[in-house]
Coordinates of C-alpha atoms and ligand atoms in Angstrom, one line a residue:
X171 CA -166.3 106.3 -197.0
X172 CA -163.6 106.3 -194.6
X173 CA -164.5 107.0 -190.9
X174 CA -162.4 107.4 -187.6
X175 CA -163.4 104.5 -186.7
X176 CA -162.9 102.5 -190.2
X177 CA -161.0 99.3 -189.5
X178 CA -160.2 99.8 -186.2
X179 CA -161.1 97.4 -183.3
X180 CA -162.4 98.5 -179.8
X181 CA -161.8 96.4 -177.0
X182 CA -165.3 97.5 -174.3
X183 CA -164.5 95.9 -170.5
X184 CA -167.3 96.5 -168.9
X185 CA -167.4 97.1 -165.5
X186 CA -170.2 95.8 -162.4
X187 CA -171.6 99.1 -161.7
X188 CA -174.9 100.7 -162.6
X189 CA -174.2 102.7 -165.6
X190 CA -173.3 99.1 -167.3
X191 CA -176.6 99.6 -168.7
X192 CA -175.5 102.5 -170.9
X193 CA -172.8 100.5 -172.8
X194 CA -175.2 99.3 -175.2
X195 CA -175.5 102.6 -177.2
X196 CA -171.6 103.1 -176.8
X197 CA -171.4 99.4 -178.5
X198 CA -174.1 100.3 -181.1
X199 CA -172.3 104.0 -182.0
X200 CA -169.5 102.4 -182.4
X201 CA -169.9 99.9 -184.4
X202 CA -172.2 102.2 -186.7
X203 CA -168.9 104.6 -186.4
X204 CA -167.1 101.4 -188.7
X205 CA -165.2 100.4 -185.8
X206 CA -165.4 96.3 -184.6
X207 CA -166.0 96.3 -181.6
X208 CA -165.2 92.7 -179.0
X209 CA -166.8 93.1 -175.8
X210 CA -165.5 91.5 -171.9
X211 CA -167.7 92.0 -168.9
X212 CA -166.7 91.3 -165.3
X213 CA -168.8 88.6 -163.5
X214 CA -170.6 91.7 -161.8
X215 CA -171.5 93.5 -165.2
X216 CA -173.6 90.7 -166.1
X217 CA -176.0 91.4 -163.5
X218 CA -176.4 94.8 -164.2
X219 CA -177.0 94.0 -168.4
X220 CA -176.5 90.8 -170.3
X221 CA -174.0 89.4 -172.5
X222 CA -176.7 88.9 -174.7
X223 CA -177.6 92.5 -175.3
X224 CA -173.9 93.2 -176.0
X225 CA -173.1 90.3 -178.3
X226 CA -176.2 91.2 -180.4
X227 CA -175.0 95.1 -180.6
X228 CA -171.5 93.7 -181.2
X229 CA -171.9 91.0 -183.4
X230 CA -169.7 88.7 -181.5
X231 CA -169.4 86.4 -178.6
X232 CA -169.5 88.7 -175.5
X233 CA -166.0 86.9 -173.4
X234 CA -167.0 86.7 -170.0
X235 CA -165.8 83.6 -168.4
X236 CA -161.9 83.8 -167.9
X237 CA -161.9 79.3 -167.4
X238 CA -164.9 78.5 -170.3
X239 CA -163.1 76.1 -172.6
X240 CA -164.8 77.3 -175.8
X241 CA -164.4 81.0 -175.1
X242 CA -160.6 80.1 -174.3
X243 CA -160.8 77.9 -177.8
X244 CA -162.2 81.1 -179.9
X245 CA -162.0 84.4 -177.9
X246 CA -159.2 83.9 -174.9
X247 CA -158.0 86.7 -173.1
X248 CA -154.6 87.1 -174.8
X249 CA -156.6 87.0 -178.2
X250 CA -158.8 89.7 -177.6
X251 CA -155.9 92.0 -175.5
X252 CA -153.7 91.5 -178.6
X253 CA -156.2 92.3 -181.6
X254 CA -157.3 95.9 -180.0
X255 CA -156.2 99.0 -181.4
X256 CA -157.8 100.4 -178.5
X257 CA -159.9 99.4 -175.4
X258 CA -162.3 101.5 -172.9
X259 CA -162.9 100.0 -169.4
X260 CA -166.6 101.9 -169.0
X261 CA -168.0 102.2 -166.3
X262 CA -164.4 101.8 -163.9
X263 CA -165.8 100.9 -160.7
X264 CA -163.7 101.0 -157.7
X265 CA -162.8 97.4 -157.5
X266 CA -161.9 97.3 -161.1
X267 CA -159.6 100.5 -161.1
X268 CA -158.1 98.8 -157.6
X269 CA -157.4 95.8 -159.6
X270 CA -156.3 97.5 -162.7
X271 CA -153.5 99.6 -160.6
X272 CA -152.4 96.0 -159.0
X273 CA -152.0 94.5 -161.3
X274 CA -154.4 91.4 -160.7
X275 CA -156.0 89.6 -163.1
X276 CA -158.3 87.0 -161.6
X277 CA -161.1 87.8 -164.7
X278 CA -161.2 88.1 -168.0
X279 CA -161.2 91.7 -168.2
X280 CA -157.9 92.4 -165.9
X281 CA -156.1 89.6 -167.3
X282 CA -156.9 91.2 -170.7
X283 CA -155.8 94.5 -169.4
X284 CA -152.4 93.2 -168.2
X285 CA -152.3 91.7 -171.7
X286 CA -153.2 94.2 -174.0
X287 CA -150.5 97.1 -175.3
X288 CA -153.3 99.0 -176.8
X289 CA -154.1 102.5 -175.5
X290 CA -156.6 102.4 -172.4
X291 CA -159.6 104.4 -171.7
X292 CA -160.9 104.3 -168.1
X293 CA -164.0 106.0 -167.8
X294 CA -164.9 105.9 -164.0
X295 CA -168.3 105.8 -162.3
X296 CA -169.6 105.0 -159.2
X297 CA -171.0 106.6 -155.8
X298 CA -169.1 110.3 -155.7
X299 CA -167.7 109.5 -151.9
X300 CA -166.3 106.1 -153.4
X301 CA -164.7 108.3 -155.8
X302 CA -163.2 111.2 -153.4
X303 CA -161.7 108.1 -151.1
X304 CA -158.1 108.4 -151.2
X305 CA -157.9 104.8 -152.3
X306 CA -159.5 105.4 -155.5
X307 CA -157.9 108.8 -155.9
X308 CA -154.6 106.9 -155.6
X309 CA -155.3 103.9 -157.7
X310 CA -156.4 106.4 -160.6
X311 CA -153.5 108.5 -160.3
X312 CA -151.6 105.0 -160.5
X313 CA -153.4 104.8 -163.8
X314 CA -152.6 107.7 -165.4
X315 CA -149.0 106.7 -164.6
X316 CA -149.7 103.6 -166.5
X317 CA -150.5 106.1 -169.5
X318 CA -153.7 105.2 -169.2
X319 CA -156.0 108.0 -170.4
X320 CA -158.8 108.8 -168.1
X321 CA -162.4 110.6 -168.7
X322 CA -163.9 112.9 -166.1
X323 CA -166.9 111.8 -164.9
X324 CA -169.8 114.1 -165.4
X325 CA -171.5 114.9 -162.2
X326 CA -175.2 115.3 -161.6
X327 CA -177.9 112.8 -160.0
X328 CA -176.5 109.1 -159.2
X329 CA -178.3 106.4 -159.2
X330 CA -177.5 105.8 -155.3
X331 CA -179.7 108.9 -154.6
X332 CA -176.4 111.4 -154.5
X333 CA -176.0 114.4 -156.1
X334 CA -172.4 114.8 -157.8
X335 CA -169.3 113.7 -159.8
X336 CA -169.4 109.8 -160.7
X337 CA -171.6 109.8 -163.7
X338 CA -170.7 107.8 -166.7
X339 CA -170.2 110.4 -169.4
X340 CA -172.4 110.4 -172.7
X341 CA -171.6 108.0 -175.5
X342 CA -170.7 111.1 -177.7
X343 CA -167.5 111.7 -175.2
X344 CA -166.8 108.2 -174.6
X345 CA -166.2 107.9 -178.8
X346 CA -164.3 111.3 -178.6
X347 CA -162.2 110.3 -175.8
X348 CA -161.6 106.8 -177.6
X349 CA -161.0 108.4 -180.9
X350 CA -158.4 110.9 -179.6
X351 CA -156.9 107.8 -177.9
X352 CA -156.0 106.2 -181.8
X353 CA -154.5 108.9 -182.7
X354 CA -150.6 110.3 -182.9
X355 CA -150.2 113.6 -180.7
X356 CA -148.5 115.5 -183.9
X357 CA -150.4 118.3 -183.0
X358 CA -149.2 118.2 -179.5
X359 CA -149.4 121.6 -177.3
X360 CA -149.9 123.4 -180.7
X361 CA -152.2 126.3 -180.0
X362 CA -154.8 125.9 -183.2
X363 CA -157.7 128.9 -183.7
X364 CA -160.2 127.9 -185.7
X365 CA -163.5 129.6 -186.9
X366 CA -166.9 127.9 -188.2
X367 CA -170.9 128.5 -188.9
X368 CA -172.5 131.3 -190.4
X369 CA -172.5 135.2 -189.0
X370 CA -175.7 136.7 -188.9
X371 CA -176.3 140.3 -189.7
X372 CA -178.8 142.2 -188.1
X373 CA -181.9 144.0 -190.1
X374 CA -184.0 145.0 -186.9
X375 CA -184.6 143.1 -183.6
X376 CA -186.6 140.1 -185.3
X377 CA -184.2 139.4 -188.2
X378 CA -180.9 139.2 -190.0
X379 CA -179.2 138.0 -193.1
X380 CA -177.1 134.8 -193.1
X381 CA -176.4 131.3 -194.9
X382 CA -176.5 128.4 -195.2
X383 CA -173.5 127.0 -192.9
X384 CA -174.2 124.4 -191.0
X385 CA -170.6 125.0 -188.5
X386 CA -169.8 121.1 -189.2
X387 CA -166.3 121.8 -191.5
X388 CA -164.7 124.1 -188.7
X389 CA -166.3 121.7 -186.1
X390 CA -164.5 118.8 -187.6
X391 CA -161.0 120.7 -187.6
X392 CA -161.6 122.0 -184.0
X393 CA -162.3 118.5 -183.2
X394 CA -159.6 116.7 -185.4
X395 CA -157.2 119.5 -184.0
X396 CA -157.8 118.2 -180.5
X397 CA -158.0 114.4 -181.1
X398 CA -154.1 115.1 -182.0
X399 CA -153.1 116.9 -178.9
X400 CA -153.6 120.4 -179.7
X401 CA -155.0 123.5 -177.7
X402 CA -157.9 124.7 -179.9
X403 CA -160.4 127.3 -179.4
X404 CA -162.9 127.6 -181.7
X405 CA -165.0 131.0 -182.4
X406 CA -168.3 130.3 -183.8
X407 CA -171.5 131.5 -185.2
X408 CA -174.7 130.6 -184.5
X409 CA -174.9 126.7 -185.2
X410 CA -177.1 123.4 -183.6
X411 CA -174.0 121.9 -183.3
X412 CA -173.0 120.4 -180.0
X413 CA -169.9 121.9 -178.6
X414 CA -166.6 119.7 -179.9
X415 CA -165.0 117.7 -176.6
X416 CA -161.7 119.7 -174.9
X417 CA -162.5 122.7 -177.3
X418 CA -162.5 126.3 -175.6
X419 CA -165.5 127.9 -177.5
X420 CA -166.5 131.6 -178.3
X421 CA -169.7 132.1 -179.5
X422 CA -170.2 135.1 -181.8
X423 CA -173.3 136.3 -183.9
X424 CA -172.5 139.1 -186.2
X425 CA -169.0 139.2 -189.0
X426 CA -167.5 142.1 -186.7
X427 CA -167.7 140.2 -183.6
X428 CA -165.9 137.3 -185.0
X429 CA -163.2 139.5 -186.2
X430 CA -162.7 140.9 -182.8
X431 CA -162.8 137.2 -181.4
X432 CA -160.6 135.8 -183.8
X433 CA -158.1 138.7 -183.9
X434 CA -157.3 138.9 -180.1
X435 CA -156.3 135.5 -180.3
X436 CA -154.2 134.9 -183.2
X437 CA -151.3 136.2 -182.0
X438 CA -151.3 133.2 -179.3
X439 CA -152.1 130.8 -182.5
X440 CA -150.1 128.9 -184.2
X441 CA -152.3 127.2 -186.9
X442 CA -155.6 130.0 -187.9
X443 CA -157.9 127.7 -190.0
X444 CA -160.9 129.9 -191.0
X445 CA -163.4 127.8 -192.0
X446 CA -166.2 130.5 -191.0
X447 CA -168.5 131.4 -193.8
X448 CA -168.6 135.1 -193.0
X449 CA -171.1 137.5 -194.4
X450 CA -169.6 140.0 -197.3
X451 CA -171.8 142.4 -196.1
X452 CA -174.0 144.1 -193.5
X453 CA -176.9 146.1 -193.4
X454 CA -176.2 149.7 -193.2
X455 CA -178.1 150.5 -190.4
X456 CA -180.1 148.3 -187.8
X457 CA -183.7 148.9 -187.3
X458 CA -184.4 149.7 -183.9
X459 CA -187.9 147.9 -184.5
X460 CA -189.1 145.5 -186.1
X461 CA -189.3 147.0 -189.8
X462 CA -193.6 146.8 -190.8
X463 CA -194.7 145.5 -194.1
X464 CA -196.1 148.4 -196.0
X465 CA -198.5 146.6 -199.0
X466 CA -197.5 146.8 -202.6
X467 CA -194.3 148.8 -201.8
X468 CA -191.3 147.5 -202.1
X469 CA -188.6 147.0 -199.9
X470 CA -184.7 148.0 -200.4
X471 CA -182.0 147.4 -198.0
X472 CA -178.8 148.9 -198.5
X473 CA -175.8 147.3 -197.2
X474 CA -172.0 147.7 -196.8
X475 CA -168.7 145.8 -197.3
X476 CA -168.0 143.6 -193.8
X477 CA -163.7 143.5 -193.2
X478 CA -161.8 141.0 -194.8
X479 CA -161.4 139.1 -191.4
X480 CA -158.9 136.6 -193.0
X481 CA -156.3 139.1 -194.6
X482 CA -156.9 140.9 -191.7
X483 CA -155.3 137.4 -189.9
X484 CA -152.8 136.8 -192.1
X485 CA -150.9 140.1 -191.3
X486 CA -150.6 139.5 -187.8
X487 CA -146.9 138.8 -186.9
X488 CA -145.4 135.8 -186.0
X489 CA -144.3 132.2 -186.6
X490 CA -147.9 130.7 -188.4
X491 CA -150.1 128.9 -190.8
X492 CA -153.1 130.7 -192.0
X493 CA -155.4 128.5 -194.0
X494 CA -158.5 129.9 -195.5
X495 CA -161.5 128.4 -197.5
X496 CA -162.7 129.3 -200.4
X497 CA -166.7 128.5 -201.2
X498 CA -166.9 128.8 -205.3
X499 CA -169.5 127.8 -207.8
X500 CA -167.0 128.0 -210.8
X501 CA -163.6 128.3 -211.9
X502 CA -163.0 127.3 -208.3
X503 CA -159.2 126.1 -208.3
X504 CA -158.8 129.9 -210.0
X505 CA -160.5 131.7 -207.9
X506 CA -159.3 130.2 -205.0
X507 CA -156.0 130.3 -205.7
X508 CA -156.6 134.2 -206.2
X509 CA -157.9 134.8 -202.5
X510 CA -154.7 132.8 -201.3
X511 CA -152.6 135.4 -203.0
X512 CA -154.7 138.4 -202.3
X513 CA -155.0 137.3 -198.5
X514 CA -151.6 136.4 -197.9
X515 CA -152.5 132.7 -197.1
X516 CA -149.7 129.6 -196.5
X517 CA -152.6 127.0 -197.7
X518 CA -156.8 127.6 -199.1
X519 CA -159.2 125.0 -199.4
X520 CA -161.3 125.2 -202.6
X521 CA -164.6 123.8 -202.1
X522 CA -166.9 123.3 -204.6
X523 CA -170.1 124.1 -203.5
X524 CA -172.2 123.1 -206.1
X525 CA -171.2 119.6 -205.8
X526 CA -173.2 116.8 -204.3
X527 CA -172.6 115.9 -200.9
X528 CA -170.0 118.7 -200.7
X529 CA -170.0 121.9 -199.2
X530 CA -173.0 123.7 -196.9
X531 CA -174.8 121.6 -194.5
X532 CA -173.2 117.8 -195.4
X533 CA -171.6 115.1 -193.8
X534 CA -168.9 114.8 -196.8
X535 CA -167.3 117.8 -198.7
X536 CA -164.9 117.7 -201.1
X537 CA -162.1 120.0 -202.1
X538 CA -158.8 120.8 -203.8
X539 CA -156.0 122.0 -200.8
X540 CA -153.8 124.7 -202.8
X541 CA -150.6 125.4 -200.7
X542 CA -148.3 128.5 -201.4
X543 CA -145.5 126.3 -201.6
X544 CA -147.4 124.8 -205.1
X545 CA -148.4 121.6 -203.3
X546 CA -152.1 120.7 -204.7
X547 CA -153.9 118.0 -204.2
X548 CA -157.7 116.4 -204.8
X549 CA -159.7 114.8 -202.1
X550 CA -162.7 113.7 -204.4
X551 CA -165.9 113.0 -202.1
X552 CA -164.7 112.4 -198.3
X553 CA -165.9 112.8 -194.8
X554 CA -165.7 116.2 -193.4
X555 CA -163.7 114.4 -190.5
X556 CA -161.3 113.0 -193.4
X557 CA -161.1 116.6 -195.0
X558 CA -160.1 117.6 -191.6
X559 CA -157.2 115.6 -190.6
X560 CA -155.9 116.1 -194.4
X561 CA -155.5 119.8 -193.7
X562 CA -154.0 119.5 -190.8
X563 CA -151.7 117.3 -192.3
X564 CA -150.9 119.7 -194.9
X565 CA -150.7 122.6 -191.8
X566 CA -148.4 120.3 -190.4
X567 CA -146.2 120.1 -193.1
X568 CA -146.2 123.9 -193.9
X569 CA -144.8 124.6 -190.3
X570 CA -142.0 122.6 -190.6
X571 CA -141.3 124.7 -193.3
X572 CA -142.0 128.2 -191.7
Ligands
PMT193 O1 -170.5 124.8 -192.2 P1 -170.7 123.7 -193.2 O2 -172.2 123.5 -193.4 O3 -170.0 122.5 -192.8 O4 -170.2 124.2 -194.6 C1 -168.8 124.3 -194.8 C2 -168.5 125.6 -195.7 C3 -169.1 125.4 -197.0 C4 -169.0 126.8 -195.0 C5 -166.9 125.6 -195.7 O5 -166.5 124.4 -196.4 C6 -166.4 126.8 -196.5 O6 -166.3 126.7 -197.7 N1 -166.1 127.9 -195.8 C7 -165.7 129.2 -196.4 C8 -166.9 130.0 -196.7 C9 -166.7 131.4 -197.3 O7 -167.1 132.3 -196.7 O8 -165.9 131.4 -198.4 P2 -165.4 132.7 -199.2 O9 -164.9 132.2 -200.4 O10 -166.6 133.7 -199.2 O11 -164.3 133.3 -198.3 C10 -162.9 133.0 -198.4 C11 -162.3 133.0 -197.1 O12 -162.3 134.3 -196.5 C12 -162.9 132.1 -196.1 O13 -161.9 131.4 -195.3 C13 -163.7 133.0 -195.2 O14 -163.8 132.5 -193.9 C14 -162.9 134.3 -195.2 N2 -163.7 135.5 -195.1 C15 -164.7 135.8 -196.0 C16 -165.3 137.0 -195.9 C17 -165.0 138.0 -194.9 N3 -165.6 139.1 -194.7 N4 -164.0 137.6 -194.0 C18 -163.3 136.5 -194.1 O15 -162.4 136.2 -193.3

């Protein structure tokens, strides 16, 4: 199965600072992300963690030694700086981002960072007053002029005692950050709303009907959306997800506060993808306690219809691509292509939910994307980050048509 990272390979520099330590997971998520991953340490990273560690995460020869004779033989510089698709200087210290903005290259990591035309991800960390100095400000900003992309250090307790920014960021936003740097900005400045999880409907003050969505589909488009340079917000239900990098988030409970959610923002949306399995229906009235058991009698609950938040969406004026999904159990490319006509939709996703590995609460899904303009076309069994990108291909496609 195909993953962002399938085929690609990572270029790590690793930097002589403390948080060296934490490259080892980033090397081990990567490389279980299907991405080969070559690693080159400063002389000062190897005292803070060993080649070792890293060539046994990597499955290669760690390059460390700028002058070493085999290494120049099998890994040299220009080698490595010319086989990434992508490299990630973490942690940046301050000499190394000084050296990087110079231009020097008196190691094997700067000389393969002059070399390299890859994209570059400098993820500082160090001491947050060797970060404020006006050197290091500078040197990043020279950076970023570079087209360098650079990651925000997280702030919180340092390692030198401080309290502040300069921490390394987690290895689930170094992958983001390098992920979104593989990819083609097609999506660039395009304002994308996109909705996910479950609603929950509320019986009394202890419970509520729902399903089974899990929120990872509309996470995956929220997070595809952003990898290629779009503005995304994402409302969601109640999920365990963690919130997708550079995503503005709105977190909703109930059907009729998604609609409100959703519907003051459309207007300022160019791609809706409403991926939200929303509840048909509500319970006519909420308990204001918790409703008792009462032995060998029954219980009925009478509900009512929820609004069609979707064809409610696809009315709104303006310039836009409103794709829906359609959760069926049979007939599915039928009944799906029903709701795209009843709801006024530019593009539905049938998913068939009775498949394996597709639909609620998977890593895959698979579906059959029905446009309005007659375009169809059958995943079979992919990732959901797979199913993501190929809608917004297909939303991408549909606007230059609009
Ligand atoms: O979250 P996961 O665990 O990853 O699971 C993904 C998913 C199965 C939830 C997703 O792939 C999916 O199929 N989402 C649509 C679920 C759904 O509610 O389908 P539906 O056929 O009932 O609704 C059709 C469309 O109308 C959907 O876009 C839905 O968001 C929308 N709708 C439905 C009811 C309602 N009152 N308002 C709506 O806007």
């Amino acid at each position: 199965m195909k993953h962002i990272f399938s085929g690609k390979r990572v270029l790590l520099c690793v930097g002589g600072g403390i948080a060296a330590y934490k490259t080892a997971e980033v090397v081990r998520r990567l490389g279980a992300c299907g991405a080969d991953v070559q690693v080159a340490m400063t002389p000062a990273a190897c005292e803070f963690i060993t080649p070792l560690t890293l060539q046994t995460l990597s499955h290669h020869r760690v390059a460390v030694d700028l002058f070493s004779s085999t290494d120049e033989a099998t890994i040299g510089h220009i080698s490595i700086a010319e086989s990434a698709d992508v490299v990630l200087v973490a942690p940046a210290t301050a000499d190394l981002i000084a050296r990087m903005a110079h231009g020097l290259a008196n190691d094997i990591v700067t000389t393969a960072l002059l070399a390299t035309r890859a994209p570059v991800v400098v993820a500082p960390a160090m001491n947050s007053h060797m970060l404020a100095h006006p050197a290091t400000v500078r040197n990043l900003e020279i950076l970023t002029g570079f087209g360098h992309r650079l990651v925000a250090s997280d702030s919180g307790e340092l390692a030198c005692g401080y309290e502040g920014p300069g921490r390394l960021p987690d290895p689930d936003a170094l992958l983001a950050e390098v992920a979104a740097a593989l990819c083609a900005k097609d999506l660039g400045g395009v304002r994308v709303l996109v909705s996910a999880g479950p609603t929950r409907e509320a019986l009394d003050p202890v419970r509520y009907l729902s399903n089974r969505s899990s929120g990872r589909m509309g996470y995956a488009v929220a997070a595809a959306a952003w990898r290629r340079g779009a503005e995304v917000t994402l409302v969601s239900g109640p999920t365990a997800l963690a919130r997708p990098r550079g995503v503005t988030c709105v977190d909703v409970n109930s059907a009729a506060e998604m609609k409100e959610a959703l519907e003051s923002r459309t207007g300022a949306s160019e791609i809706v993808v409403m991926v939200a399995a929303v509840a048909d229906y509500r319970p006519t009235a909420r308990a204001s306690s918790k409703i008792k058991k009462s032995a060998g009698a029954g219980l009925t609950l009478v509900l009512e219809e929820n609004d069609d938040i979707l064809a409610a969406l696809a009315k709104i004026a303006g310039p836009r691509v409103v794709v829906g999904f359609a959760a069926e159990t049979d007939d599915v490319v039928r009944h799906a292509r029903d709701k795209m006509v009843r709801k006024g939709l530019d593009l539905i996703v049938a998913n068939d939910v009775t498949k394996p590995g597709a639909g609620f609460d998977t890593e895959t899904n698979a579906a059959v994307l029905l446009g309005a303009d007659g375009n169809q076309e059958e995943t079979g069994l992919i990732t959901k980050d797979e199913l993501a990108d190929r809608i917004l291909d297909r939303a991408i496609a549909l606007r230059g048509r609009s």
